[in-house]
Amino acid sequence: EAYIPNLCEFLGIAYTGSDAYAQIVSLDKSLCKEFAKKLAIPTSNSQLLKKGHRELRDLEFPIFLKPNFEGS
């Protein structure tokens, strides 16, 4: 989703919508939550699970599991 804005910026073509950087950050859920925390935007606790990781910490039920890099 960030490919077209990035290409337009590279070629100097005007476009509407978020820039490539904002697209990349918003598509990475974990990174987006880190930005929100640094900006003091309230966000629920989260944990990025990696392959082979089996322990959940500081999370309350109900828990929602979502792929980190998938869209809607």
JSON list of C-alpha atoms in Angstrom, two decimals:
[
{"chain": "A", "resi": 1, "resn": "GLU", "atom": "CA", "xyz": [0.00, 0.00, 0.00]},
{"chain": "A", "resi": 2, "resn": "ALA", "atom": "CA", "xyz": [2.96, 2.32, 0.44]},
{"chain": "A", "resi": 3, "resn": "TYR", "atom": "CA", "xyz": [4.41, 1.48, -2.98]},
{"chain": "A", "resi": 4, "resn": "ILE", "atom": "CA", "xyz": [2.38, 4.01, -5.02]},
{"chain": "A", "resi": 5, "resn": "PRO", "atom": "CA", "xyz": [2.90, 6.97, -2.61]},
{"chain": "A", "resi": 6, "resn": "ASN", "atom": "CA", "xyz": [6.61, 6.14, -2.50]},
{"chain": "A", "resi": 7, "resn": "LEU", "atom": "CA", "xyz": [6.83, 5.98, -6.28]},
{"chain": "A", "resi": 8, "resn": "CYS", "atom": "CA", "xyz": [4.94, 9.28, -6.64]},
{"chain": "A", "resi": 9, "resn": "GLU", "atom": "CA", "xyz": [7.26, 10.98, -4.14]},
{"chain": "A", "resi": 10, "resn": "PHE", "atom": "CA", "xyz": [10.31, 9.61, -5.96]},
{"chain": "A", "resi": 11, "resn": "LEU", "atom": "CA", "xyz": [9.04, 10.83, -9.35]},
{"chain": "A", "resi": 12, "resn": "GLY", "atom": "CA", "xyz": [7.72, 14.15, -8.01]},
{"chain": "A", "resi": 13, "resn": "ILE", "atom": "CA", "xyz": [4.11, 13.34, -8.91]},
{"chain": "A", "resi": 14, "resn": "ALA", "atom": "CA", "xyz": [1.41, 15.00, -6.78]},
{"chain": "A", "resi": 15, "resn": "TYR", "atom": "CA", "xyz": [-1.07, 12.64, -5.10]},
{"chain": "A", "resi": 16, "resn": "THR", "atom": "CA", "xyz": [-3.64, 12.68, -2.30]},
{"chain": "A", "resi": 17, "resn": "GLY", "atom": "CA", "xyz": [-3.59, 10.62, 0.87]},
{"chain": "A", "resi": 18, "resn": "SER", "atom": "CA", "xyz": [-0.94, 9.71, 3.39]},
{"chain": "A", "resi": 19, "resn": "ASP", "atom": "CA", "xyz": [2.73, 9.83, 2.47]},
{"chain": "A", "resi": 20, "resn": "ALA", "atom": "CA", "xyz": [4.78, 6.64, 2.15]},
{"chain": "A", "resi": 21, "resn": "TYR", "atom": "CA", "xyz": [6.21, 6.91, 5.68]},
{"chain": "A", "resi": 22, "resn": "ALA", "atom": "CA", "xyz": [2.75, 7.19, 7.26]},
{"chain": "A", "resi": 23, "resn": "GLN", "atom": "CA", "xyz": [1.54, 4.23, 5.18]},
{"chain": "A", "resi": 24, "resn": "ILE", "atom": "CA", "xyz": [4.44, 2.05, 6.31]},
{"chain": "A", "resi": 25, "resn": "VAL", "atom": "CA", "xyz": [4.02, 2.94, 9.98]},
{"chain": "A", "resi": 26, "resn": "SER", "atom": "CA", "xyz": [0.25, 2.43, 9.91]},
{"chain": "A", "resi": 27, "resn": "LEU", "atom": "CA", "xyz": [0.56, -1.01, 8.29]},
{"chain": "A", "resi": 28, "resn": "ASP", "atom": "CA", "xyz": [2.82, -2.27, 11.10]},
{"chain": "A", "resi": 29, "resn": "LYS", "atom": "CA", "xyz": [0.47, -2.58, 14.10]},
{"chain": "A", "resi": 30, "resn": "SER", "atom": "CA", "xyz": [3.24, -2.97, 16.68]},
{"chain": "A", "resi": 31, "resn": "LEU", "atom": "CA", "xyz": [5.19, 0.04, 15.39]},
{"chain": "A", "resi": 32, "resn": "CYS", "atom": "CA", "xyz": [2.00, 2.11, 15.21]},
{"chain": "A", "resi": 33, "resn": "LYS", "atom": "CA", "xyz": [1.23, 1.33, 18.87]},
{"chain": "A", "resi": 34, "resn": "GLU", "atom": "CA", "xyz": [4.77, 2.40, 19.86]},
{"chain": "A", "resi": 35, "resn": "PHE", "atom": "CA", "xyz": [4.26, 5.74, 18.12]},
{"chain": "A", "resi": 36, "resn": "ALA", "atom": "CA", "xyz": [0.92, 6.16, 19.92]},
{"chain": "A", "resi": 37, "resn": "LYS", "atom": "CA", "xyz": [2.51, 5.46, 23.31]},
{"chain": "A", "resi": 38, "resn": "LYS", "atom": "CA", "xyz": [5.33, 7.96, 22.68]},
{"chain": "A", "resi": 39, "resn": "LEU", "atom": "CA", "xyz": [2.70, 10.58, 21.79]},
{"chain": "A", "resi": 40, "resn": "ALA", "atom": "CA", "xyz": [0.79, 9.80, 25.04]},
{"chain": "A", "resi": 41, "resn": "ILE", "atom": "CA", "xyz": [-2.19, 8.44, 23.10]},
{"chain": "A", "resi": 42, "resn": "PRO", "atom": "CA", "xyz": [-3.99, 5.88, 25.27]},
{"chain": "A", "resi": 43, "resn": "THR", "atom": "CA", "xyz": [-3.73, 2.37, 23.87]},
{"chain": "A", "resi": 44, "resn": "SER", "atom": "CA", "xyz": [-4.41, -1.07, 25.27]},
{"chain": "A", "resi": 45, "resn": "ASN", "atom": "CA", "xyz": [-1.57, -3.34, 26.35]},
{"chain": "A", "resi": 46, "resn": "SER", "atom": "CA", "xyz": [-0.18, -5.43, 23.56]},
{"chain": "A", "resi": 47, "resn": "GLN", "atom": "CA", "xyz": [2.52, -7.95, 22.87]},
{"chain": "A", "resi": 48, "resn": "LEU", "atom": "CA", "xyz": [4.20, -8.86, 19.61]},
{"chain": "A", "resi": 49, "resn": "LEU", "atom": "CA", "xyz": [4.41, -12.65, 19.41]},
{"chain": "A", "resi": 50, "resn": "LYS", "atom": "CA", "xyz": [7.20, -14.08, 17.32]},
{"chain": "A", "resi": 51, "resn": "LYS", "atom": "CA", "xyz": [7.68, -17.60, 16.02]},
{"chain": "A", "resi": 52, "resn": "GLY", "atom": "CA", "xyz": [8.24, -20.01, 18.90]},
{"chain": "A", "resi": 53, "resn": "HIS", "atom": "CA", "xyz": [7.11, -17.47, 21.54]},
{"chain": "A", "resi": 54, "resn": "ARG", "atom": "CA", "xyz": [4.58, -19.05, 23.89]},
{"chain": "A", "resi": 55, "resn": "GLU", "atom": "CA", "xyz": [4.30, -16.75, 26.92]},
{"chain": "A", "resi": 56, "resn": "LEU", "atom": "CA", "xyz": [1.73, -13.95, 27.21]},
{"chain": "A", "resi": 57, "resn": "ARG", "atom": "CA", "xyz": [2.53, -11.18, 29.69]},
{"chain": "A", "resi": 58, "resn": "ASP", "atom": "CA", "xyz": [0.51, -8.33, 31.21]},
{"chain": "A", "resi": 59, "resn": "LEU", "atom": "CA", "xyz": [-2.53, -8.99, 29.05]},
{"chain": "A", "resi": 60, "resn": "GLU", "atom": "CA", "xyz": [-6.11, -9.13, 30.25]},
{"chain": "A", "resi": 61, "resn": "PHE", "atom": "CA", "xyz": [-8.96, -11.08, 28.73]},
{"chain": "A", "resi": 62, "resn": "PRO", "atom": "CA", "xyz": [-10.56, -10.74, 26.28]},
{"chain": "A", "resi": 63, "resn": "ILE", "atom": "CA", "xyz": [-7.50, -11.03, 24.05]},
{"chain": "A", "resi": 64, "resn": "PHE", "atom": "CA", "xyz": [-7.58, -10.25, 20.34]},
{"chain": "A", "resi": 65, "resn": "LEU", "atom": "CA", "xyz": [-4.96, -11.91, 18.12]},
{"chain": "A", "resi": 66, "resn": "LYS", "atom": "CA", "xyz": [-4.16, -10.11, 14.88]},
{"chain": "A", "resi": 67, "resn": "PRO", "atom": "CA", "xyz": [-1.41, -10.52, 12.29]},
{"chain": "A", "resi": 68, "resn": "ASN", "atom": "CA", "xyz": [1.05, -7.63, 12.68]},
{"chain": "A", "resi": 69, "resn": "PHE", "atom": "CA", "xyz": [1.32, -6.76, 8.98]},
{"chain": "A", "resi": 70, "resn": "GLU", "atom": "CA", "xyz": [-2.14, -7.56, 7.65]},
{"chain": "A", "resi": 71, "resn": "GLY", "atom": "CA", "xyz": [-4.79, -5.01, 6.72]},
{"chain": "A", "resi": 72, "resn": "SER", "atom": "CA", "xyz": [-8.49, -5.29, 7.34]}
]
